[in-house]
XYZ file of C-alpha atoms in Angstrom:
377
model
C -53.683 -26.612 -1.612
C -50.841 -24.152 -2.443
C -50.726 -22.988 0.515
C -50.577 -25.800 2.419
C -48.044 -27.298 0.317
C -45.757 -23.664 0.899
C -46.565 -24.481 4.974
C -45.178 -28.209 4.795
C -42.165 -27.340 2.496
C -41.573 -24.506 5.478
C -41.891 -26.999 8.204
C -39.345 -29.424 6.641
C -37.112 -26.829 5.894
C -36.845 -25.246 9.259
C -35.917 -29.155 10.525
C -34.119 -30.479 7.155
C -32.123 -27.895 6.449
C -28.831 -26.482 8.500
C -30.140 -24.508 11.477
C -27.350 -21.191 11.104
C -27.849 -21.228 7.833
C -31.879 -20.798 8.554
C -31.236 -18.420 11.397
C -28.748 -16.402 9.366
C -31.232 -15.793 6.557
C -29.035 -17.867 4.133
C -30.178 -20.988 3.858
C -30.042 -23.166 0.429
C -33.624 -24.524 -0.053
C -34.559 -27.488 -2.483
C -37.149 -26.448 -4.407
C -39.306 -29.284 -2.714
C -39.058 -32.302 -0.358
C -39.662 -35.894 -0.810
C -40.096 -38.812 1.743
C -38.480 -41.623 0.526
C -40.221 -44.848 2.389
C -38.144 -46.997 4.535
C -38.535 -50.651 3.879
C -37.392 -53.467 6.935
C -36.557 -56.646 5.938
C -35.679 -59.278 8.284
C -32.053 -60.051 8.785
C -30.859 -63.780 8.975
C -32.714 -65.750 11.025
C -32.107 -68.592 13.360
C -28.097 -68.049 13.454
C -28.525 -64.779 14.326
C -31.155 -65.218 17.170
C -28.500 -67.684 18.780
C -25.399 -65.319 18.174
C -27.844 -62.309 20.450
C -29.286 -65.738 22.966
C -24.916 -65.749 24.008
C -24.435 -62.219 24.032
C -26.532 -61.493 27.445
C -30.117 -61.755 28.583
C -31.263 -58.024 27.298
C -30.523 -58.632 23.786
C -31.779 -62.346 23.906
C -34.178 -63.520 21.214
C -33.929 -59.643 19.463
C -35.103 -58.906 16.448
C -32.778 -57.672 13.626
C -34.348 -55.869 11.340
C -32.291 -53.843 7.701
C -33.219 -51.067 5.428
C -32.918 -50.994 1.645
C -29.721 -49.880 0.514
C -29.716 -46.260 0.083
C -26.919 -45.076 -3.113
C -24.983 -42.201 -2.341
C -23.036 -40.165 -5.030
C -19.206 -39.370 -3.894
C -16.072 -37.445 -5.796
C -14.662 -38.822 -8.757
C -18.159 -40.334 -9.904
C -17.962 -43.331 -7.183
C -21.590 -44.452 -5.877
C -21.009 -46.294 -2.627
C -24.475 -48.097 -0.892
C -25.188 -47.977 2.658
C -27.678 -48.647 5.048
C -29.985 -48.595 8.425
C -30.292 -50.867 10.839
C -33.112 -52.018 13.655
C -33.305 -53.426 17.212
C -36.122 -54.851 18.441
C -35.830 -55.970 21.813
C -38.204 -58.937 22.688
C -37.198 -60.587 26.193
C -38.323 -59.663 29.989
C -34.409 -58.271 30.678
C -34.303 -55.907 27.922
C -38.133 -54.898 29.050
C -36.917 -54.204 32.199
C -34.041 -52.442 31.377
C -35.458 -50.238 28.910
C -37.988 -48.982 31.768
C -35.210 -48.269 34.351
C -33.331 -46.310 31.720
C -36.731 -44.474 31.100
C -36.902 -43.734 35.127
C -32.937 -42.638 35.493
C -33.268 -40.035 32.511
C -36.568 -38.525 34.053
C -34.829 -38.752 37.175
C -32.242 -36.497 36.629
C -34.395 -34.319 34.548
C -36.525 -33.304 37.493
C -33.709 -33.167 39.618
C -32.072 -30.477 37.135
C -35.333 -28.326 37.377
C -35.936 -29.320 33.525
C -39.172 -30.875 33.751
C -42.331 -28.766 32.611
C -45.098 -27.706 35.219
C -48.054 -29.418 33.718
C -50.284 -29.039 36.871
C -52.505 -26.248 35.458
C -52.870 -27.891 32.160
C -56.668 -29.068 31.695
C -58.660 -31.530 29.885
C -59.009 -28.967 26.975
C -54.758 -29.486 26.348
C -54.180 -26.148 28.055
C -50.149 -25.457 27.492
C -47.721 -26.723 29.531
C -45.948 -23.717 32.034
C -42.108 -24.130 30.426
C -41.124 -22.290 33.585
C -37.865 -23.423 34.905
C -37.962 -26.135 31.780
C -33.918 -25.316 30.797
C -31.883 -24.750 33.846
C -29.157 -27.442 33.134
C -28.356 -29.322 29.866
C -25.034 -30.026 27.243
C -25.244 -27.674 24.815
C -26.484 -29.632 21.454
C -29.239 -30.206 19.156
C -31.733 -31.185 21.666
C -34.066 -27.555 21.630
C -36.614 -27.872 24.518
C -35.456 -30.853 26.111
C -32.880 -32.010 28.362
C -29.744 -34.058 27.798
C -26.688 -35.520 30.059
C -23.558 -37.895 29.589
C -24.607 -41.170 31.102
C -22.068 -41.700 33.978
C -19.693 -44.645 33.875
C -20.148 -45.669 37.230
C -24.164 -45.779 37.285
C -25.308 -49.267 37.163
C -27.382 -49.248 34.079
C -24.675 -47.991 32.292
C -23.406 -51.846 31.745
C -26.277 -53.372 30.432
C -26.909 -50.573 27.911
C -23.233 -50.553 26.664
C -23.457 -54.429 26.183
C -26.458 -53.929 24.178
C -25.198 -51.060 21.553
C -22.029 -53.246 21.617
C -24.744 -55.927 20.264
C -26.608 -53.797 17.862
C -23.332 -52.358 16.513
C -21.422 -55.758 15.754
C -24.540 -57.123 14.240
C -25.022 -54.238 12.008
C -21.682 -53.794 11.239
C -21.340 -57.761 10.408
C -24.289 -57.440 7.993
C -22.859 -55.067 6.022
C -19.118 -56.700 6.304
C -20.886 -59.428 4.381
C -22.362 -57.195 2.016
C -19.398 -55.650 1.412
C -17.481 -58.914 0.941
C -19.944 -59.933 -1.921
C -20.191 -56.616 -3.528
C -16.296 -57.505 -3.741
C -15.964 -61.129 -5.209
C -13.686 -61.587 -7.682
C -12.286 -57.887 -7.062
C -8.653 -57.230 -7.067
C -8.952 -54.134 -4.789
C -8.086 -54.676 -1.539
C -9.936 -51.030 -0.202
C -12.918 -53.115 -0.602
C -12.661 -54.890 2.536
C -14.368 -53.026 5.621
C -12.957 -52.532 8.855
C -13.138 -54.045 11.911
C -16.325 -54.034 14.018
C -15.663 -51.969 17.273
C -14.036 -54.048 20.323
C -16.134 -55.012 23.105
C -13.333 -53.191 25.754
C -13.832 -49.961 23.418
C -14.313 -46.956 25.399
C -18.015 -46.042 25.948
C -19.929 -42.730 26.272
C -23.761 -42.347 26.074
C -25.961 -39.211 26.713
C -29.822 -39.129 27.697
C -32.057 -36.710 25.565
C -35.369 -36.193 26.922
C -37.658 -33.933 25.169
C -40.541 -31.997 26.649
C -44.094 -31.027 24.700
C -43.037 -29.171 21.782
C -39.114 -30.233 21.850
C -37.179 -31.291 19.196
C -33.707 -32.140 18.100
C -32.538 -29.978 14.713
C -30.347 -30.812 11.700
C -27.219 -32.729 12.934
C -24.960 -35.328 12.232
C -22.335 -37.508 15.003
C -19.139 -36.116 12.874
C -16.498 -38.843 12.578
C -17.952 -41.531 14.395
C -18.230 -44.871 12.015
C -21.755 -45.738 13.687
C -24.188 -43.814 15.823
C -26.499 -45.878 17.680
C -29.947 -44.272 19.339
C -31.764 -47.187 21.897
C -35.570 -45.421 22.730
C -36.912 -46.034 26.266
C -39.452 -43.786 26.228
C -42.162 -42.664 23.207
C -45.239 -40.877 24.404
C -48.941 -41.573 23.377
C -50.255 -40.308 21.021
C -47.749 -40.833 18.300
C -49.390 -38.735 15.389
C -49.268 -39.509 11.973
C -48.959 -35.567 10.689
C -48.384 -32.488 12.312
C -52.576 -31.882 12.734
C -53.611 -35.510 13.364
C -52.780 -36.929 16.988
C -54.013 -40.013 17.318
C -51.403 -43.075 17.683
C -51.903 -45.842 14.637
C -51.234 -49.038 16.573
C -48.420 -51.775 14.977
C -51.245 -53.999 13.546
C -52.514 -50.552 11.269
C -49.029 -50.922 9.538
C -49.027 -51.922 5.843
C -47.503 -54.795 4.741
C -45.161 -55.137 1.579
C -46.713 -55.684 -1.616
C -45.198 -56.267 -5.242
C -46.543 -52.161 -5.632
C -44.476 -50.744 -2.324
C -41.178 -50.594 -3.887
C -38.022 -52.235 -5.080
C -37.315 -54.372 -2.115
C -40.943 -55.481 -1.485
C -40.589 -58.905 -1.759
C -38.401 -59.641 1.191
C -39.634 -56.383 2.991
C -41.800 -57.126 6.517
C -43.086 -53.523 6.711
C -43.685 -49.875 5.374
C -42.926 -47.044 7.770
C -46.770 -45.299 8.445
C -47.912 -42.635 5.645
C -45.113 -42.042 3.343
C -45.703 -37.798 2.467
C -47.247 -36.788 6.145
C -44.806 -35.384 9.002
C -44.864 -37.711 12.841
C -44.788 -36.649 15.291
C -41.299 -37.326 17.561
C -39.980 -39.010 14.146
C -36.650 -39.323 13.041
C -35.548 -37.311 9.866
C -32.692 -38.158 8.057
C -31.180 -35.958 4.990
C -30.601 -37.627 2.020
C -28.965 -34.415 0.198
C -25.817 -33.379 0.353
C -26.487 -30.030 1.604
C -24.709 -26.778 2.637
C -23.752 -25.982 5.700
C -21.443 -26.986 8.845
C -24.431 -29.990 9.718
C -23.717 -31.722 6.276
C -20.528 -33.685 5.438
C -19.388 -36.021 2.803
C -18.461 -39.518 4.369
C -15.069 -39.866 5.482
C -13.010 -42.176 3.064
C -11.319 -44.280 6.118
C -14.255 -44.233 8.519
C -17.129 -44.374 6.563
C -16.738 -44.760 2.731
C -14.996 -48.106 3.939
C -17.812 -49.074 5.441
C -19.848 -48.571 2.233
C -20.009 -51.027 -0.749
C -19.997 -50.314 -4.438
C -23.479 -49.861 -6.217
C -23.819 -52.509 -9.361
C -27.335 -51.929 -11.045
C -30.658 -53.355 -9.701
C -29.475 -56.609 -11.058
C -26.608 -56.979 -9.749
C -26.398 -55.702 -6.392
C -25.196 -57.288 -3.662
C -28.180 -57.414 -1.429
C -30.644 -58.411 -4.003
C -31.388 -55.355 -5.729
C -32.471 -53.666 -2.782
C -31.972 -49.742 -3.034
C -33.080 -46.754 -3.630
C -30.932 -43.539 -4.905
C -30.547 -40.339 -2.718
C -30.667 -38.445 -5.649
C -33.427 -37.990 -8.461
C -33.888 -36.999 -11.809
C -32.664 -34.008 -12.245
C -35.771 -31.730 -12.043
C -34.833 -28.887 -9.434
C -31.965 -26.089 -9.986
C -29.782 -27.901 -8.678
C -29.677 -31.065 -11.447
C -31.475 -33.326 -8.445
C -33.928 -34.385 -5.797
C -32.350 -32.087 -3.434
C -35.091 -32.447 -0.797
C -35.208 -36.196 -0.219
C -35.297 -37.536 3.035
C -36.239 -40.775 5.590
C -39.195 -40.242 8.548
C -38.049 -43.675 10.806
C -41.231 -43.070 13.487
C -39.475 -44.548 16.733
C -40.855 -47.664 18.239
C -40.398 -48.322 22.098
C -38.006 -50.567 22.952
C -36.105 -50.398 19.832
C -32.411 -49.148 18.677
C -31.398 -47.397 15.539
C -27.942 -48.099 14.060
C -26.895 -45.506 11.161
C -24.045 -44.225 9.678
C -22.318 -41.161 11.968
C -21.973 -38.820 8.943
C -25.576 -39.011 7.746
C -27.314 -35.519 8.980
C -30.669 -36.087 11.393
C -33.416 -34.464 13.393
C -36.519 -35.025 15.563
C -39.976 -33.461 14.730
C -41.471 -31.790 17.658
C -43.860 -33.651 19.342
C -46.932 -32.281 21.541
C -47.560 -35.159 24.323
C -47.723 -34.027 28.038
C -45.522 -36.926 28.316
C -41.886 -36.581 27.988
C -39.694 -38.727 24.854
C -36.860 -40.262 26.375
C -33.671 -41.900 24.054
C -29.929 -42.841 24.687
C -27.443 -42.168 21.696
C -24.233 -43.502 21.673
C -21.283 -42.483 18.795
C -18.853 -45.684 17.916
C -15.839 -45.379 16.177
């Protein structure tokens, strides 16, 4: 058991923790690491549904879907909220796009030479030949894998901006209403958020596919307000750890109960096995970390965009949260190892903050992972 527990607090260091620091020899550890379970609760209902029914035919009928609110600690002993936000897309246009976008990413993969020979791999799971696997990609966090700027003239390039355009107001309005209640009665005009982005802002997306083994390491989208991530592509199996394969399918998910946490009551489901690593899963930092891939929220971009913690019985969205920080047992007076594991669904689009730092486990399907991210300021 010790040594397994020494392997896992490894493995989530080497994709936690800032990757020069780790190659360097220098990096600042936490003396251990804890998942923090992400609870969804459904967003407002049959308002909403209409508001994404006028927007366009991909985003029709989605399903909008909100974290708890996770408190962060800032300077000057402030404690600002924020959350996550999910797209589910649910009609036959979004389907459809979300396969083509799948198709153009592979595409130009195996155009670039990228894609892995897997034509001597046999039923045993013989290793993929990473030949000629990296001969063209933007240099970023994507290790393994393959990534390129979406082009503003390819046709698909519309329907996907009007979607994160989508995902991004309705995320952003969420939390302007959050905001607004966390302020009544408040004097302080800083407490009103921004704007949501313009639907003639300018647009940029990039395609990341990742390969058997890939994975993205510790990151963050600088000072963008919002980074959005729309998956198209997420390879069976789907494992639950980093030694167990097989796929759990939706229906295996366990629903809230009054013992899964805070915000159990209005939750509508647990991300699969709190404590194990997933395969292809999204890893976000919690700690405030050392190193050039951690950053403190910007006050204009993004601590506007955050509302003011008030107690579990007074918060804004119902009590709803869960700290970033813990009790003060490790050297460093706190939790400094906590973290989220989102496990990627299909079809779906993340909406996060673009300070909060981020990675991808590796994942070991023959078939490729393919996502479009997307920074909005």
């Amino acid at each position: 058991p010790n040594e397994a527990a020494k392997h896992e607090r490894e493995v989530l260091a080497a994709i936690l923790e800032d990757p020069v620091a780790m190659i360097t020899g220098r990096p600042c550890l936490a003396s251990r690491y804890q998942e923090i379970p992400v609870i969804w609760r459904k967003s407002a209902g049959d308002e909403e549904c209409a508001a994404f029914a006028a927007t366009g035919a991909v985003m029709e009928g989605a399903l909008h879907e909100i974290s708890q609110s996770f408190v962060r600690p800032l300077s000057f002993g402030r404690r600002r909220c924020f959350r996550i936000h999910r797209f589910t897309l649910r009609s036959q246009p979004g389907d459809s796009t979300i396969q083509a976008l799948s198709d153009l990413a592979l595409e130009r993969a195996a155009a670039a030479g990228a894609m892995p020979d897997i034509s001597n791999a046999n039923a045993g799971g013989a290793e993929s030949t990473p030949s000629a696997r990296i001969t063209k990609r933007l240099p970023g966090s994507n290790i393994g894998g393959y990534q390129e700027i979406l082009a503003s003239s390819e046709p698909l390039t519309g329907p996907l901006r009007a979607a994160f355009v989508d995902c991004i107001n309705m995320a952003s309005k969420a939390d302007t209403d959050t905001m607004l209640a966390a302020a009544d009665g408040s004097d302080d005009s800083s407490l009103t958020p921004p704007s949501s982005p313009r639907r003639d802002a300018p647009f940029a997306a990039w395609m990341n596919v990742s390969f058997k083994g890939g994975l993205n390491h510790l990151h963050n989208h600088g000072t963008s307000a919002w980074a959005a991530v729309a998956y198209t592509k997420i390879p069976m199996p789907c494992g639950t750890s980093a030694d167990t394969l097989a796929r759990k399918p939706d229906s295996a998910l366990p629903t809230a109960s009054p013992t899964d946490g805070p915000c159990s009551q209005d939750a509508s489901s647990v991300d699969l096995c709190p404590g194990s690593l997933k395969q292809g899963s999204l890893l976000i930092s919690l700690k405030r970390g050392h190193g050039m891939k951690f950053m403190e929220p910007d006050e204009e971009l993004h601590v506007s965009r955050m509302w003011q913690h008030q107690g579990s019985d007074g918060n804004a969205d119902g009590g709803d949260y869960a700290d970033t920080e813990g009790d003060g047992d490790d050297e460093e007076g706190s939790f400094g190892g906590r973290y989220l594991q989102i496990q990627p669904r299909q079809g779906t689009v993340l909406v996060f903050p673009g300070w909060l730092p981020h990675s991808v486990t590796p994942h070991f399907s023959e078939e490729p992972r393919v996502c479009y991210a997307s920074n909005w300021s």
